Short mmCIF file of C-alpha atoms in Angstrom, two decimals:
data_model
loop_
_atom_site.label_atom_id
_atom_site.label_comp_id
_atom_site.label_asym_id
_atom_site.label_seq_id
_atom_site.Cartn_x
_atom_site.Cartn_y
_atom_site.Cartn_z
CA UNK A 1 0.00 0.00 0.00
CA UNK A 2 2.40 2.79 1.37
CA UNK A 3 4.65 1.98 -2.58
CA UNK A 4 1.68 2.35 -4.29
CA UNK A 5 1.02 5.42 -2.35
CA UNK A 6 4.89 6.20 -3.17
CA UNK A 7 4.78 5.50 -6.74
CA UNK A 8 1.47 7.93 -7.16
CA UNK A 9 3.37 10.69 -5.11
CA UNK A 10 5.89 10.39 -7.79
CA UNK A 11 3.99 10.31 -10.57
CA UNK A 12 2.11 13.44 -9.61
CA UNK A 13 4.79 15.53 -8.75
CA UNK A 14 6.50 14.62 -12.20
CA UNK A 15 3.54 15.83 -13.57
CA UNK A 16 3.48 19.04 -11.95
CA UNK A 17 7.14 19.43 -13.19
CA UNK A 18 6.37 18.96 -16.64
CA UNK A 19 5.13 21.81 -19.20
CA UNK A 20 1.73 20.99 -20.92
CA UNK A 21 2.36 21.67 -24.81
CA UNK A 22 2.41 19.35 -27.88
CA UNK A 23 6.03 18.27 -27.20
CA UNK A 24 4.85 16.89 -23.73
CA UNK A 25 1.91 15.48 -24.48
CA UNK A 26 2.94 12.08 -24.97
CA UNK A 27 5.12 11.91 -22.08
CA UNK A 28 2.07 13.09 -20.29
CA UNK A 29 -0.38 10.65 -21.80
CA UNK A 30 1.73 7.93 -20.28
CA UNK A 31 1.86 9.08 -17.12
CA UNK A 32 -1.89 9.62 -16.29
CA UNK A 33 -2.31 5.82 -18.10
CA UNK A 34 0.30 4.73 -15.42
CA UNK A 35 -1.51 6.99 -12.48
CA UNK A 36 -4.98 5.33 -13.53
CA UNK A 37 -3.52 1.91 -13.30
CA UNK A 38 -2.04 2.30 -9.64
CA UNK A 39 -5.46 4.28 -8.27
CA UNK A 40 -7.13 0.75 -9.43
CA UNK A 41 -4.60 -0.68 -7.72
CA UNK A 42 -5.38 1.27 -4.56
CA UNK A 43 -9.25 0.90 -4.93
CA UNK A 44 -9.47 -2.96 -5.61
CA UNK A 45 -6.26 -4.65 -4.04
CA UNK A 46 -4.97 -7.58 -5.55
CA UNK A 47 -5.74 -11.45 -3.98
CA UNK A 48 -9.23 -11.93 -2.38
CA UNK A 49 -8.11 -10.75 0.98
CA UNK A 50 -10.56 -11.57 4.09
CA UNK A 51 -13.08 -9.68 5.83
CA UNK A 52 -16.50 -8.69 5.19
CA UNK A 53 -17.92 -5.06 3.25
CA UNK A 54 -17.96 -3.41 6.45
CA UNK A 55 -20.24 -2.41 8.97
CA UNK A 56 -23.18 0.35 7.81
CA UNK A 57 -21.91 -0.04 4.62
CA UNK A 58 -23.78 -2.46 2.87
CA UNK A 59 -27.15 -0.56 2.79
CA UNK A 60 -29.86 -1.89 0.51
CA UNK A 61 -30.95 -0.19 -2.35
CA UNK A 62 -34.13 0.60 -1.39
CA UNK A 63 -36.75 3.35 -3.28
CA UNK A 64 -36.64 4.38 -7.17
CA UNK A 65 -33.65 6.33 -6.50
CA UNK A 66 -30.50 6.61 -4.25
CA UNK A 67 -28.17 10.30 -3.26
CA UNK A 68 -25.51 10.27 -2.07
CA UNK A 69 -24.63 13.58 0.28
CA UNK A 70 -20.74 14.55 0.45
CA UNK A 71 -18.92 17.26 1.88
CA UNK A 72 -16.57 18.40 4.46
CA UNK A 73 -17.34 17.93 8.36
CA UNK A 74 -19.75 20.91 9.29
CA UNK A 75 -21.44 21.82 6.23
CA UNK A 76 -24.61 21.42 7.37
CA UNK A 77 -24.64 17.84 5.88
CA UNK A 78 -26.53 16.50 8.39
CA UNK A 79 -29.02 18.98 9.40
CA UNK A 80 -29.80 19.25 5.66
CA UNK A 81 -30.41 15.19 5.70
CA UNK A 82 -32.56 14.95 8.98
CA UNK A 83 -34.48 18.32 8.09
CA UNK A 84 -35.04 17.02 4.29
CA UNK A 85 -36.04 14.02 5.77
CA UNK A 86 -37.89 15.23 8.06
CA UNK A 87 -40.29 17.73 6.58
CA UNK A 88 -41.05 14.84 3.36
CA UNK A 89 -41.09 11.84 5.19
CA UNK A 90 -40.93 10.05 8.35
CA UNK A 91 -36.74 8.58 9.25
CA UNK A 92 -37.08 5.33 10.81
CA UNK A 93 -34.10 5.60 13.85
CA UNK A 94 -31.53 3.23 12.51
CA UNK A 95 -28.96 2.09 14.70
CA UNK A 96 -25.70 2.92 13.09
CA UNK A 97 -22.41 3.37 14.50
CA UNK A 98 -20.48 6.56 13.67
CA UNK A 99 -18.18 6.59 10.52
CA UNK A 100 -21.38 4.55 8.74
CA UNK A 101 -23.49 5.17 6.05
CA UNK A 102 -26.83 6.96 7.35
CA UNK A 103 -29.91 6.32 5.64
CA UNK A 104 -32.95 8.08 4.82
CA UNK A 105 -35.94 8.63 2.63
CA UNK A 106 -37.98 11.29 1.14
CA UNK A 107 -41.53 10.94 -0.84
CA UNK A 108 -41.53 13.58 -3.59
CA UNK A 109 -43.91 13.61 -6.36
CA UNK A 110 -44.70 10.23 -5.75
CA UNK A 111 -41.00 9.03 -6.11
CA UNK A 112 -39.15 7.07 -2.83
CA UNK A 113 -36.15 8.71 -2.99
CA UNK A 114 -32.75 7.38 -0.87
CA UNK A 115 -30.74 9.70 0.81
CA UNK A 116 -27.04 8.22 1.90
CA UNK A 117 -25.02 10.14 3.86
CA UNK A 118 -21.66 9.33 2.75
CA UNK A 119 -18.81 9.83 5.75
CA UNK A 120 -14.90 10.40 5.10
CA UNK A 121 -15.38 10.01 1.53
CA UNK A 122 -13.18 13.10 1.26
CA UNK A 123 -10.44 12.42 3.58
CA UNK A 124 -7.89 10.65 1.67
CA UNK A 125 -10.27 7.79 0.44
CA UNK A 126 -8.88 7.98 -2.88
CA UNK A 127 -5.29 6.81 -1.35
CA UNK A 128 -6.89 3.54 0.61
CA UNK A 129 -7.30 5.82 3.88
CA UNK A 130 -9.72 5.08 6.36
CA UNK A 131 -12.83 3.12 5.07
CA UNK A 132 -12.75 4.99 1.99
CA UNK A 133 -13.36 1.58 -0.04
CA UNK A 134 -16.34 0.92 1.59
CA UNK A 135 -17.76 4.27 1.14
CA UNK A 136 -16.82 4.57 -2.55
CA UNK A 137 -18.69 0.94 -3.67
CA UNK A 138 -22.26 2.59 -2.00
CA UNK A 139 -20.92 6.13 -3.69
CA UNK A 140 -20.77 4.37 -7.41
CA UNK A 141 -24.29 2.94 -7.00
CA UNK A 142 -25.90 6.63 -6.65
CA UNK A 143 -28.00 8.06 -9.37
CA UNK A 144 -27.16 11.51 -8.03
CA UNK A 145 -24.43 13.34 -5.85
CA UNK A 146 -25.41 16.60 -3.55
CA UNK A 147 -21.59 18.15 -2.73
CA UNK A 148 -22.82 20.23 0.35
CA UNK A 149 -19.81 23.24 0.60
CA UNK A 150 -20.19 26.04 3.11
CA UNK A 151 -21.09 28.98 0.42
CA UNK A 152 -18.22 31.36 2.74
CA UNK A 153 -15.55 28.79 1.54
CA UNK A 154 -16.75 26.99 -1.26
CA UNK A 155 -14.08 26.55 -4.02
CA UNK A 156 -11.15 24.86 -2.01
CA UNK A 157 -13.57 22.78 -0.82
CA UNK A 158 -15.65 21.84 -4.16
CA UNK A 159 -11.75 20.99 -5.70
CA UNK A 160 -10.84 18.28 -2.96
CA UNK A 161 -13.83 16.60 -3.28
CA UNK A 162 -14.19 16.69 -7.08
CA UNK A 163 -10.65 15.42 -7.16
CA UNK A 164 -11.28 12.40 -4.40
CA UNK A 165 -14.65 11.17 -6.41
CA UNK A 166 -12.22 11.67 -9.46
CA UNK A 167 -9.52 8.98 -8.38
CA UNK A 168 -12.76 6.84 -7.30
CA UNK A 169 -13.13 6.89 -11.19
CA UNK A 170 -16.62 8.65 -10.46
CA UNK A 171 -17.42 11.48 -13.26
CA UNK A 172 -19.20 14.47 -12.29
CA UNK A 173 -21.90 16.14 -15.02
CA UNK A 174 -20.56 14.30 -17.80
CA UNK A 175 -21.23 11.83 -20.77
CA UNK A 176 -18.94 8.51 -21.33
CA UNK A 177 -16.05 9.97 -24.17
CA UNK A 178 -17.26 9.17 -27.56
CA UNK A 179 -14.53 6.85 -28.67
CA UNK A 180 -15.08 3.12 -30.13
CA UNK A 181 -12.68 0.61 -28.40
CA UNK A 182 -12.66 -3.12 -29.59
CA UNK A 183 -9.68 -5.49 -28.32
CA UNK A 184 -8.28 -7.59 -31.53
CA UNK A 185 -6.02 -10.86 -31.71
CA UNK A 186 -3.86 -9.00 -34.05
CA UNK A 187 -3.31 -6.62 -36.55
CA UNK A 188 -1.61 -4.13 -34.45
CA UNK A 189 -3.47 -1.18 -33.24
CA UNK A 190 -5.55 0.69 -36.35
CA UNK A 191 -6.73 4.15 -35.40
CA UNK A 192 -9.24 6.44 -37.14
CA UNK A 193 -10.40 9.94 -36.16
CA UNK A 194 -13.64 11.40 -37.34
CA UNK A 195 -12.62 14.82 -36.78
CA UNK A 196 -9.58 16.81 -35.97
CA UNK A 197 -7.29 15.78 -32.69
CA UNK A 198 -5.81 18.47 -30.36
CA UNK A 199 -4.20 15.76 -28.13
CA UNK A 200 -4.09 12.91 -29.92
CA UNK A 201 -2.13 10.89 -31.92
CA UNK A 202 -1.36 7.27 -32.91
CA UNK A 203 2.19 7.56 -31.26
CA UNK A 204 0.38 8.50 -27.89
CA UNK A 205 -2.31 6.40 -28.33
CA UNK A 206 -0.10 3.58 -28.99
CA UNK A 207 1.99 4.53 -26.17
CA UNK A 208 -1.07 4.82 -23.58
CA UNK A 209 -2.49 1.31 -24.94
CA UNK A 210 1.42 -0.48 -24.70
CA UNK A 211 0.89 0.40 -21.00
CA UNK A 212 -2.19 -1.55 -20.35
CA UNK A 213 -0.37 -4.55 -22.28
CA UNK A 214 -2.28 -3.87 -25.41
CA UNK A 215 -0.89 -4.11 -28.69
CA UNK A 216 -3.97 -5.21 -30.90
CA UNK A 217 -7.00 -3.10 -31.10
CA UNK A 218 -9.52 -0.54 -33.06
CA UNK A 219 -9.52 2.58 -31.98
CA UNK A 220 -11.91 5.22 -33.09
CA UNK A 221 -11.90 8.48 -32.18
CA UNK A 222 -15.60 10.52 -32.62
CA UNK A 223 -14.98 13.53 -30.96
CA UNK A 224 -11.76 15.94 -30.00
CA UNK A 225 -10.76 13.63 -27.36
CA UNK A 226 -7.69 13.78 -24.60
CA UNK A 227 -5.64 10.94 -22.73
CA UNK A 228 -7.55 10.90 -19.70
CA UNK A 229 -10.72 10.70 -21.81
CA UNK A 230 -9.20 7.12 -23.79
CA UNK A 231 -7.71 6.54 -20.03
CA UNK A 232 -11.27 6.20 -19.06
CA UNK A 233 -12.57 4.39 -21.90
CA UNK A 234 -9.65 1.51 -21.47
CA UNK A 235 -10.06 1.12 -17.90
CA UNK A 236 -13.80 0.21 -18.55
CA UNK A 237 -14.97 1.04 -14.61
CA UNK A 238 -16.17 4.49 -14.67
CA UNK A 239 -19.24 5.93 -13.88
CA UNK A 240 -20.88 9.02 -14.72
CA UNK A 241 -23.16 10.31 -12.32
CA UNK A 242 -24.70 13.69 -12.08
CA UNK A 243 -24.34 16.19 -9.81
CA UNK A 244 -25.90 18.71 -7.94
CA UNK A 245 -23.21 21.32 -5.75
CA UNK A 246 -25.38 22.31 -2.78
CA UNK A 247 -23.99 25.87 -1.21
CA UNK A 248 -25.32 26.41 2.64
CA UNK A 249 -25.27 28.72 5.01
CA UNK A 250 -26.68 31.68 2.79
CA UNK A 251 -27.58 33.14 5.56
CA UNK A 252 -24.68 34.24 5.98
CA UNK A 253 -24.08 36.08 2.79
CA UNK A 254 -25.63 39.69 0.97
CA UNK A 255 -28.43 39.46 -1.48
CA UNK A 256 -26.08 40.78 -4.38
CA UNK A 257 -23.50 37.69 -3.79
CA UNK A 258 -27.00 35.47 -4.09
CA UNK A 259 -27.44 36.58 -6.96
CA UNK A 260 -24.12 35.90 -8.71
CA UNK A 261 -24.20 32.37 -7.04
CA UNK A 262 -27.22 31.47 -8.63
CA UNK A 263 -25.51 32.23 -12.05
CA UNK A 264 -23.47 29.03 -11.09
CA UNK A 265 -24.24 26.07 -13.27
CA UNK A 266 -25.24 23.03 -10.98
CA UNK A 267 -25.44 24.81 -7.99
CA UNK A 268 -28.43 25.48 -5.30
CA UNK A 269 -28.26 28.17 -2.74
CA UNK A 270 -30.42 26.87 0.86
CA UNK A 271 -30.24 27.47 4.41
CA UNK A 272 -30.36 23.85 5.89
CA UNK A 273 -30.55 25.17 9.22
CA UNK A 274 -33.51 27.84 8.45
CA UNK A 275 -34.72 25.25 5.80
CA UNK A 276 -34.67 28.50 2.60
CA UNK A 277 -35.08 27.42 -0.59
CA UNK A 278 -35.59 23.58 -0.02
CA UNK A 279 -38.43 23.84 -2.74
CA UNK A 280 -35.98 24.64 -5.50
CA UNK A 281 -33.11 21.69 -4.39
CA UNK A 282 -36.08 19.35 -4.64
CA UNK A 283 -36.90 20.36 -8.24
CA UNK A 284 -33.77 20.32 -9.34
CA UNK A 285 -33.20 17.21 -7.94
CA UNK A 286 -36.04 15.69 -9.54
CA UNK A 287 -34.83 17.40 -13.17
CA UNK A 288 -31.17 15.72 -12.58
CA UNK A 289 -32.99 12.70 -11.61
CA UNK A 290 -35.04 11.83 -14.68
CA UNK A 291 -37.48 9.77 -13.45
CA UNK A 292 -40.89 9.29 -15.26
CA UNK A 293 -43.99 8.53 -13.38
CA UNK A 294 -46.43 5.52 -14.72
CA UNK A 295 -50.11 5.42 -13.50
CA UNK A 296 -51.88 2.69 -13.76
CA UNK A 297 -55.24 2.28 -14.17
CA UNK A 298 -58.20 -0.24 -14.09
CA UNK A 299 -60.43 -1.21 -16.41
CA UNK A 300 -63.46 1.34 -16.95
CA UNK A 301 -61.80 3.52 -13.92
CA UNK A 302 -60.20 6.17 -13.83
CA UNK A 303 -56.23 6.64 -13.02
CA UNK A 304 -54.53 5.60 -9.17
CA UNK A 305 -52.64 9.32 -9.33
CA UNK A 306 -51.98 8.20 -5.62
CA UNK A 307 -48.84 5.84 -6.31
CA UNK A 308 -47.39 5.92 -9.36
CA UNK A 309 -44.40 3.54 -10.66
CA UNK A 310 -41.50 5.13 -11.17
CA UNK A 311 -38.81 4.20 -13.75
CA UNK A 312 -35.50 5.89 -15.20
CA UNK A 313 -36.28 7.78 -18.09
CA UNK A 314 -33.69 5.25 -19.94
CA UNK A 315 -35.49 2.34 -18.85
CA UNK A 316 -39.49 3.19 -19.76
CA UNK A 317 -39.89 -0.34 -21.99
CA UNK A 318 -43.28 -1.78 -20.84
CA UNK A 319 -41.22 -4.98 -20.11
CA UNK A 320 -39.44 -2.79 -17.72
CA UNK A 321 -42.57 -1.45 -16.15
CA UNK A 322 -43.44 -4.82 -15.82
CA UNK A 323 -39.59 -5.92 -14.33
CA UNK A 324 -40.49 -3.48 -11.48
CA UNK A 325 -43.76 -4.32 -10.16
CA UNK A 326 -42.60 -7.83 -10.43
CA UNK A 327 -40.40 -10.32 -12.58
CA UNK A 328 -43.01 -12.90 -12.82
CA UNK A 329 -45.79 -10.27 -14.33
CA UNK A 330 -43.70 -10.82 -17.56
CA UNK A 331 -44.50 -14.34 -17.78
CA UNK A 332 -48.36 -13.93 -18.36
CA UNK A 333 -48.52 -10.80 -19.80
CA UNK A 334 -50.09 -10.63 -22.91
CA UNK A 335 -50.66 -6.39 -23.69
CA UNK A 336 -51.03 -2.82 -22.08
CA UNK A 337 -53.12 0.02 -23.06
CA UNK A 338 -51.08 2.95 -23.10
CA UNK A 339 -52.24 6.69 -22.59
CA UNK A 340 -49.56 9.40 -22.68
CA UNK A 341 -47.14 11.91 -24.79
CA UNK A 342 -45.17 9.02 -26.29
CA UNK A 343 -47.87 6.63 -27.94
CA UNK A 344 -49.27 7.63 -31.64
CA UNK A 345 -52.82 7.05 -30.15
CA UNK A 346 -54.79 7.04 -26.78
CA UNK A 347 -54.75 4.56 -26.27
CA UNK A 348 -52.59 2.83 -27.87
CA UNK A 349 -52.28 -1.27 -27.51
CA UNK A 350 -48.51 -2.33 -26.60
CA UNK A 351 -47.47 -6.06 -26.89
CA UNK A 352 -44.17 -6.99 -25.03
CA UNK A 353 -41.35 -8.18 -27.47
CA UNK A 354 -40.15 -11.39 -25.02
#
């Protein structure tokens, strides 16, 4: 562990020393490949080593979706989880220890929503420190992150964390890097670009691929793209999960600096403690979340508006509606009637594929 740690330390530092510019760039592309491959390192050790996930950690994935909260020790993290919680739902008191995942969950527009508070995630977790591990497998299953930063201090703050989820291999408010990567049993490696390359070349690319062992393979490049972006796309593991940066405490600030934070892109302004502006974190919570709401209805009645199903707005398939009510349903289904925005008709008869 501490050599790993050593050989990162390294790394970085030689990366610091070195001038970004088109002579560099290769030399540069080969050490972020290298960097990537020890952070795995750090993040999944090698050998199935004993011991269980951890206590707390292991919380079921309960709800239609899950948030995780992270930030600094007094934020407001907390108060903005129990008073969230506590003005759209009832908590149930579970018994964790400190240092644990805390659970809760909010009803909102007829959505059960998961809120994880996330603990230490930002205090050297990245590195192996602590029971960052633990924290970071429930912090890749999240549909959405809320970054709480005190609005007096926010930027120093907002940069740690950003660069801890980072090394997680956790992408903030962005799409997987539009480059086509297929493995090959030989024929060297053949790369096309659809457009023009700031970054990249075959020499680099070549050179970034040699370090993951890989001498064989199509690369295509769709879009301008950099190392860390074919980095990503080689390691395979990354997720991209949106994000919400939650500014508290504004309270404490003048109406004029309000107004220039809420020119910010992904950021909400609230007073967890006074509970301001709670309406607006909800919405925009519920826009980043992209859930779609399915009523059902019986025969000759009219719509249960009470309790709809809720799906991703990926996943709206009527085989998936049918998944989450239950995995048998599938089996006798024969068709749905389908009202809405997306059907030609009202209704409009829908027969499931399977």
């Amino acid at each position: 562990m501490s050599s790993t740690l050593a050989k990162i330390a390294e790394i970085e530092a030689e990366m610091a020393r070195t001038q970004k510019n088109k002579a560099t760039a290769h030399h540069l592309g080969l050490l972020k490949a290298r960097l990537a491959k020890l952070r795995r390192e750090l993040i999944t050790p090698k050998g199935g080593g004993g011991g269980g996930p951890g206590e707390g950690f292991d919380v079921a994935k309960t709800g239609d979706a899950r948030i995780g909260f992270v930030g600094f020790p007094s934020v407001g993290k907390s108060t903005l989880l129990s008073n969230l919680a506590g003005v759209y739902s009832e908590v149930a008191a579970y018994e964790f220890t400190t240092l644990t995942t805390v659970p809760g969950v909010i009803r909102y527009k007829g959505a059960k929503i998961q809120l994880l508070d996330l603990p230490g995630i930002i205090e050297g977790a990245k590195d192996g420190k602590g029971r960052g591990r633990q924290v970071i497998a429930v912090a890749r299953t999240c549909n959405l992150i809320l970054i709480v930063l005190d609005v007096l201090k926010p930027l120093g703050h907002k940069k740690i964390i950003e660069n801890e989820l980072e090394g997680f291999g956790i992408r903030l408010n962005s799409k997987p890097p539009n480059i086509g990567f297929k493995k090959k049993d030989k024929g060297g490696i053949n790369l096309t670009a659809t457009c023009p390359q700031s970054e990249l070349d075959a020499e680099t690319v070549k050179s970034i691929l040699a370090e993951y062992k890989i001498h064989n393979a199509d690369v295509t490049l769709r879009s301008d793209a950099t190392a860390d972006d074919l980095i990503d796309v080689v390691e395979g593991n990354r997720v991209y999960i949106p994000c919400i940066y939650v500014l508290n405490k504004i309270d404490q600030i003048s109406i004029e600096e309000l107004d220039i934070i809420y020119k910010v892109p992904h950021c909400v302004p609230i007073s967890a403690h006074h509970r301001w502006n709670f309406d607006d974190l909800l919405e925009k919570i519920w826009d980043y979340l992209k859930l779609v709401r399915i009523y059902t209805k019986p025969k000759g009645q009219l719509p249960d508006y009470t309790s709809p199903v809720v799906l991703p707005y990926s996943r709206t398939t009527v085989e998936d509606f049918c998944m989450k009510i239950h995995k048998n349903l599938i089996k006798e289904f024969k068709y749905a009637l389908v009202w809405g925005l997306s059907v030609k008709h009202n209704p409009q008869k829908v027969v499931c594929t399977r």
